């Protein structure tokens, strides 16, 4: 009998400090940076984001999301035999945030590693966990997306600092006789490294280069809408499905206009798209599991429904996972 993987619990966590656009506009104005609630809402759909306090790391946010997912799945940390963290804002250069989080969770012993695919990180991590469960290498995985993007924002650059937030989301993925994950589709094209990057690196005890986020917003926008349609169609085709079979599209929450454009290309009503970017901003690898968990907990997304999760991010990376919840 074929082995599949199935999500049995979701969880998320947002740091308590919430900044509305007005809060951010006021904080930036104090530094001589001009922006407005109207500009941010009109161009991005973002109304608020959460920022972690100093000393709070991706592993701390991921830990809370993981505990919530474990509780929803009705299992304990000791039941986990694979732990993957998707993050571009790791606690340290090494060891991995997954190892740090594993220790905080008390799940010691199982394989634990990070996946670095920026905003597509959770899609990559979920696909890897699915493949490992299908082969029998794991039975019950904890897959987490956790970010503290506020640490890598340039608060003198209004074109980027208004877009991002901090947070974490997690799922428990278990072996199952029935799907579960129906298909996944992953891609990368490294020739686009420069349009979205944090170009700094550590060398000889110093940070060399600029360790803050740089983005060519228009280039990212154009690339994102094309690849999100392509990867959605590829995942559907692999599963022998069409866009009409999707109950909910849960895209990476970068920008409402990218989501509207993707929905239009797939001929999906926006009523079928889960949107949390207004309240979370872009939380990179955390955005999809955060959106999934908030839709599950609000009762919007229900067991048995067909979901298309898809992401795009720096690298460039992109991908989709089609699943029955
Ligand atoms: N407040 C006020 N004005 C601003 C701001 C701001 N925060 N930022 C830029 N502007 C100004 C610019 O200076 C420019 O002024 P000018 O015309 O006088 O030169 C004007 O607004 C238009 O700037 P554009 O960059 O052309 O604005 P655009 O409509 O492209 O919107 C945005 C910018 C929102 C970044 C858009 O390009 C976008 O959404 N790109 C996708 C990027 C994205 O979502 N990235 C997330 C990370 S990648 C990922 O997650 C997939």
Coordinates of C-alpha atoms and ligand atoms in Angstrom, one line a residue:
X1 CA 0.0 0.0 0.0
X2 CA 1.3 3.5 -0.9
X3 CA 2.4 5.7 2.0
X4 CA 1.2 9.3 2.0
X5 CA 1.6 12.2 4.4
X6 CA -1.2 14.2 5.9
X7 CA -1.4 17.3 8.1
X8 CA -2.8 16.4 11.5
X9 CA -2.3 19.7 13.3
X10 CA -1.5 23.3 12.6
X11 CA -0.2 26.0 14.9
X12 CA 1.2 29.6 14.7
X13 CA 2.6 32.3 16.9
X14 CA 2.9 36.1 16.5
X15 CA 5.1 38.2 18.8
X16 CA 2.8 40.4 20.9
X17 CA 4.2 43.8 19.7
X18 CA 1.9 44.8 16.9
X19 CA 2.6 47.9 14.8
X20 CA -0.3 49.3 12.7
X21 CA 0.7 51.3 9.6
X22 CA 0.0 54.5 11.7
X23 CA 2.5 53.3 14.3
X24 CA 5.1 52.6 11.7
X25 CA 4.5 55.8 9.8
X26 CA 5.0 57.8 13.1
X27 CA 8.1 55.9 14.0
X28 CA 9.6 56.4 10.5
X29 CA 8.6 60.1 10.4
X30 CA 10.6 60.6 13.6
X31 CA 13.7 59.4 11.6
X32 CA 12.8 61.7 8.6
X33 CA 11.4 58.8 6.5
X34 CA 8.1 59.8 4.8
X35 CA 5.4 57.2 4.0
X36 CA 1.7 56.8 4.6
X37 CA -1.0 54.4 5.6
X38 CA -2.7 55.1 2.2
X39 CA 0.4 54.2 0.2
X40 CA 1.1 51.0 2.1
X41 CA -2.5 49.8 1.9
X42 CA -3.0 50.7 -1.7
X43 CA 0.3 49.1 -3.0
X44 CA 0.5 46.1 -0.7
X45 CA -2.8 45.5 1.3
X46 CA -0.7 45.6 4.5
X47 CA -2.4 47.3 7.6
X48 CA -0.3 45.9 10.5
X49 CA 2.6 43.6 11.3
X50 CA 4.2 42.2 14.4
X51 CA 7.8 42.7 15.5
X52 CA 9.7 40.5 18.0
X53 CA 11.3 42.2 21.0
X54 CA 15.1 42.3 21.2
X55 CA 16.5 38.9 22.4
X56 CA 13.6 37.0 20.9
X57 CA 14.7 34.7 18.0
X58 CA 13.2 32.6 15.2
X59 CA 13.6 29.5 17.4
X60 CA 11.4 31.2 20.1
X61 CA 8.6 32.1 17.7
X62 CA 8.9 28.7 16.1
X63 CA 8.8 26.9 19.5
X64 CA 5.4 28.5 20.3
X65 CA 4.0 27.6 16.9
X66 CA 5.3 24.1 17.2
X67 CA 3.7 23.6 20.6
X68 CA 0.3 24.8 19.2
X69 CA 0.6 22.4 16.2
X70 CA 1.5 19.4 18.5
X71 CA -1.4 20.2 20.7
X72 CA -3.8 20.4 17.7
X73 CA -2.4 17.0 16.4
X74 CA -2.8 15.5 19.9
X75 CA 0.8 14.4 20.1
X76 CA 3.9 15.3 22.1
X77 CA 7.4 16.4 21.2
X78 CA 8.7 12.9 21.8
X79 CA 6.4 11.5 19.1
X80 CA 8.2 13.6 16.4
X81 CA 10.9 11.8 14.4
X82 CA 11.8 14.7 12.0
X83 CA 12.1 18.4 12.6
X84 CA 12.5 20.9 9.7
X85 CA 12.7 24.7 10.2
X86 CA 12.3 27.0 7.2
X87 CA 14.0 30.3 7.9
X88 CA 16.2 33.0 6.4
X89 CA 16.7 34.7 9.8
X90 CA 18.4 31.9 11.8
X91 CA 19.3 32.4 15.4
X92 CA 23.0 31.8 14.6
X93 CA 25.3 31.1 11.7
X94 CA 25.3 27.6 13.1
X95 CA 24.0 25.3 14.6
X96 CA 20.7 25.3 12.7
X97 CA 17.7 27.0 14.2
X98 CA 16.1 23.5 14.0
X99 CA 18.6 22.1 16.4
X100 CA 18.2 25.1 18.8
X101 CA 14.4 24.7 18.6
X102 CA 14.6 20.9 19.0
X103 CA 16.4 21.4 22.3
X104 CA 13.9 24.0 23.6
X105 CA 11.1 21.6 22.6
X106 CA 12.7 18.6 24.2
X107 CA 12.4 16.5 21.1
X108 CA 16.1 15.5 21.2
X109 CA 17.4 12.7 19.0
X110 CA 15.4 13.1 15.8
X111 CA 17.0 14.5 12.7
X112 CA 16.7 18.3 12.6
X113 CA 17.8 20.8 10.0
X114 CA 17.0 24.2 8.4
X115 CA 15.8 24.8 4.9
X116 CA 16.9 28.1 3.3
X117 CA 14.6 29.1 0.4
X118 CA 13.5 32.5 1.7
X119 CA 9.7 33.0 1.2
X120 CA 9.4 29.6 -0.5
X121 CA 11.1 27.9 2.5
X122 CA 7.9 26.4 4.0
X123 CA 6.9 24.9 0.7
X124 CA 10.4 23.4 0.3
X125 CA 10.3 22.1 3.9
X126 CA 6.9 20.6 3.5
X127 CA 7.8 18.8 0.3
X128 CA 11.0 17.4 1.8
X129 CA 9.0 16.1 4.9
X130 CA 6.4 14.6 2.5
X131 CA 9.1 12.8 0.5
X132 CA 10.8 11.5 3.7
X133 CA 7.5 10.2 5.0
X134 CA 6.7 8.6 1.7
X135 CA 10.0 6.7 1.7
X136 CA 9.6 5.6 5.3
X137 CA 12.5 7.7 6.5
X138 CA 10.1 9.5 8.9
X139 CA 6.6 8.9 10.4
X140 CA 5.7 12.1 12.1
X141 CA 7.4 15.4 11.1
X142 CA 7.2 18.9 12.6
X143 CA 7.6 21.4 9.8
X144 CA 8.0 25.0 10.9
X145 CA 8.4 28.4 9.2
X146 CA 9.8 31.0 11.6
X147 CA 11.2 34.5 10.9
X148 CA 12.4 37.7 12.5
X149 CA 12.6 39.7 9.4
X150 CA 12.5 42.9 11.4
X151 CA 16.2 42.2 12.2
X152 CA 17.3 42.5 8.5
X153 CA 15.2 45.5 7.5
X154 CA 16.8 48.8 6.6
X155 CA 14.5 51.3 8.4
X156 CA 15.9 54.1 6.2
X157 CA 14.5 52.4 3.1
X158 CA 10.8 53.0 2.8
X159 CA 10.4 50.8 -0.2
X160 CA 11.1 47.7 1.9
X161 CA 10.8 48.3 5.6
X162 CA 7.0 48.7 5.5
X163 CA 6.5 45.3 3.9
X164 CA 7.7 42.7 6.4
X165 CA 6.8 41.3 9.8
X166 CA 7.9 38.6 12.3
X167 CA 6.1 35.3 13.2
X168 CA 6.0 31.6 12.9
X169 CA 3.7 28.8 11.7
X170 CA 3.9 25.0 12.0
X171 CA 2.3 21.8 10.9
X172 CA 2.5 18.2 12.1
X173 CA 2.7 15.9 9.1
X174 CA 2.1 12.2 9.7
X175 CA 2.2 9.0 7.6
X176 CA -1.2 8.0 6.3
X177 CA -2.8 5.4 4.1
X178 CA -4.8 8.2 2.3
X179 CA -3.5 11.5 1.0
X180 CA -2.8 14.0 2.4
X181 CA -0.3 15.7 0.1
X182 CA -1.3 15.0 -3.5
X183 CA 1.5 16.7 -5.3
X184 CA 4.3 19.2 -4.9
X185 CA 6.3 21.2 -7.4
X186 CA 9.6 23.0 -6.6
X187 CA 11.9 25.4 -8.6
X188 CA 14.8 27.8 -8.3
X189 CA 16.6 30.1 -10.7
X190 CA 19.8 31.5 -9.2
X191 CA 20.3 34.0 -12.0
X192 CA 17.9 36.3 -10.0
X193 CA 20.0 36.4 -6.8
X194 CA 20.4 40.2 -7.0
X195 CA 16.7 41.3 -7.1
X196 CA 16.0 40.2 -3.6
X197 CA 18.9 39.5 -1.2
X198 CA 20.7 40.3 2.1
X199 CA 24.2 40.5 0.6
X200 CA 26.3 40.6 3.9
X201 CA 28.3 37.7 5.2
X202 CA 30.4 37.0 8.3
X203 CA 34.2 36.9 7.8
X204 CA 37.0 37.1 10.3
X205 CA 34.8 38.2 13.1
X206 CA 33.1 41.0 11.2
X207 CA 30.1 41.4 8.9
X208 CA 31.3 42.2 5.4
X209 CA 28.9 43.7 2.9
X210 CA 25.4 45.0 3.7
X211 CA 23.5 42.7 6.1
X212 CA 20.1 44.4 5.3
X213 CA 17.4 43.4 2.8
X214 CA 17.7 44.8 -0.7
X215 CA 14.9 44.4 -3.2
X216 CA 14.0 45.5 -6.7
X217 CA 10.2 45.5 -6.0
X218 CA 9.0 45.7 -9.6
X219 CA 11.3 42.9 -10.9
X220 CA 10.1 40.7 -8.0
X221 CA 6.5 41.5 -8.7
X222 CA 6.7 40.6 -12.4
X223 CA 8.6 37.3 -11.7
X224 CA 6.3 36.4 -8.9
X225 CA 3.0 36.5 -10.7
X226 CA 4.3 34.4 -13.6
X227 CA 5.9 31.6 -11.6
X228 CA 3.0 31.4 -9.1
X229 CA 0.6 30.6 -11.9
X230 CA 3.1 28.1 -13.5
X231 CA 3.8 26.2 -10.3
X232 CA 0.1 26.1 -9.3
X233 CA -0.7 24.6 -12.7
X234 CA 2.2 22.1 -12.5
X235 CA 1.1 20.8 -9.0
X236 CA -2.5 20.5 -10.2
X237 CA -1.4 18.6 -13.3
X238 CA 0.8 16.2 -11.3
X239 CA -2.3 15.3 -9.2
X240 CA -4.6 15.1 -12.2
X241 CA -6.6 18.1 -10.9
X242 CA -7.6 21.5 -12.2
X243 CA -8.0 24.9 -10.6
X244 CA -11.7 24.1 -10.3
X245 CA -10.8 21.4 -7.7
X246 CA -9.2 24.0 -5.3
X247 CA -11.3 24.8 -2.3
X248 CA -8.7 27.3 -0.9
X249 CA -5.6 28.9 -2.3
X250 CA -3.2 29.8 0.5
X251 CA -0.4 31.8 -1.2
X252 CA 2.7 33.3 0.3
X253 CA 1.5 36.6 1.9
X254 CA 3.7 39.2 0.3
X255 CA 1.4 41.6 -1.4
X256 CA -2.4 41.6 -2.0
X257 CA -1.9 42.6 -5.6
X258 CA 0.3 39.5 -6.3
X259 CA -2.4 37.3 -4.7
X260 CA -5.2 39.0 -6.8
X261 CA -3.2 38.6 -9.9
X262 CA -2.5 34.9 -9.2
X263 CA -6.2 34.2 -8.4
X264 CA -7.2 36.0 -11.7
X265 CA -4.8 33.9 -13.8
X266 CA -6.1 30.7 -12.2
X267 CA -9.7 32.0 -12.6
X268 CA -10.3 31.7 -8.8
X269 CA -12.5 34.1 -6.9
X270 CA -10.8 36.0 -4.2
X271 CA -13.4 34.4 -1.9
X272 CA -11.3 31.2 -2.2
X273 CA -8.0 32.9 -1.3
X274 CA -6.8 33.0 2.3
X275 CA -5.5 36.5 3.0
X276 CA -3.6 37.4 6.2
X277 CA -1.1 39.9 4.7
X278 CA -3.3 42.7 6.0
X279 CA -2.6 41.8 9.6
X280 CA 0.8 40.0 9.4
X281 CA 2.7 41.7 6.6
X282 CA 5.2 39.5 4.7
X283 CA 6.6 37.0 7.2
X284 CA 8.6 35.2 4.6
X285 CA 8.8 31.4 5.3
X286 CA 6.3 31.8 8.2
X287 CA 3.6 33.4 6.0
X288 CA 2.0 30.3 4.5
X289 CA 1.7 28.2 7.8
X290 CA 0.5 31.3 9.6
X291 CA -2.2 31.8 7.0
X292 CA -3.1 28.1 7.1
X293 CA -3.4 28.0 10.9
X294 CA -5.4 31.2 11.1
X295 CA -7.8 29.8 8.5
X296 CA -8.1 26.5 10.2
X297 CA -8.6 28.0 13.7
X298 CA -11.2 30.5 12.4
X299 CA -13.2 27.6 10.9
X300 CA -12.8 28.9 7.3
X301 CA -10.7 25.9 6.1
X302 CA -12.1 22.5 7.0
X303 CA -10.9 18.9 7.1
X304 CA -11.3 17.1 3.8
X305 CA -11.0 20.3 1.7
X306 CA -8.4 20.7 -1.1
X307 CA -5.8 23.4 -0.5
X308 CA -3.2 24.8 -2.8
X309 CA -0.2 26.2 -0.9
X310 CA 2.3 28.2 -3.0
X311 CA 5.2 30.4 -2.4
X312 CA 7.9 32.5 -4.1
X313 CA 10.9 34.2 -2.7
X314 CA 14.6 35.2 -2.9
X315 CA 16.9 33.0 -4.9
X316 CA 14.6 33.1 -6.9
X317 CA 12.7 30.1 -5.5
X318 CA 9.1 29.1 -6.0
X319 CA 6.9 26.1 -5.5
X320 CA 3.5 24.7 -4.6
X321 CA 2.0 21.9 -2.6
X322 CA -1.5 20.5 -3.3
X323 CA -3.2 18.7 -0.5
X324 CA -6.3 17.3 1.1
X325 CA -6.6 18.6 4.6
Ligands
LIG1 N1 5.7 55.2 1.0 C1 5.5 56.2 0.1 N2 6.0 56.2 -1.1 C2 6.8 55.1 -1.4 C3 7.1 54.1 -0.6 C4 6.5 54.1 0.7 N3 6.7 53.2 1.7 N4 7.9 53.2 -1.2 C5 8.1 53.7 -2.4 N5 7.5 54.8 -2.6 C6 7.4 55.7 -3.8 C7 8.6 55.5 -4.6 O1 9.7 56.3 -4.2 C8 8.1 56.0 -6.0 O2 8.1 57.4 -6.0 P1 8.4 58.2 -7.4 O3 7.4 57.7 -8.3 O4 8.3 59.6 -6.9 O5 9.8 57.7 -7.7 C9 6.6 55.5 -6.0 O6 6.3 55.2 -4.6 C10 6.4 54.2 -6.7 O7 7.4 53.3 -6.4 P2 7.5 51.9 -7.0 O8 8.6 51.1 -6.5 O9 7.3 52.0 -8.5 O10 6.1 51.3 -6.4 P3 5.4 50.0 -6.8 O11 4.0 50.3 -7.3 O12 6.2 49.1 -7.7 O13 5.2 49.3 -5.4 C11 6.1 47.5 -4.1 C12 6.3 48.9 -4.6 C13 5.0 47.5 -3.2 C14 7.4 47.1 -3.4 C15 5.8 46.6 -5.3 O14 6.8 46.7 -6.3 C16 5.7 45.2 -4.9 O15 4.8 44.8 -4.3 N6 6.7 44.4 -5.4 C17 6.6 43.0 -5.0 C18 7.7 42.9 -3.9 C19 7.3 42.0 -2.8 O16 6.1 41.8 -2.5 N7 8.3 41.6 -2.1 C20 8.1 40.9 -1.0 C21 9.4 40.0 -0.8 S1 9.5 38.9 -2.1 C22 8.4 37.9 -1.8 O17 8.0 37.7 -0.7 C23 8.0 37.2 -3.0

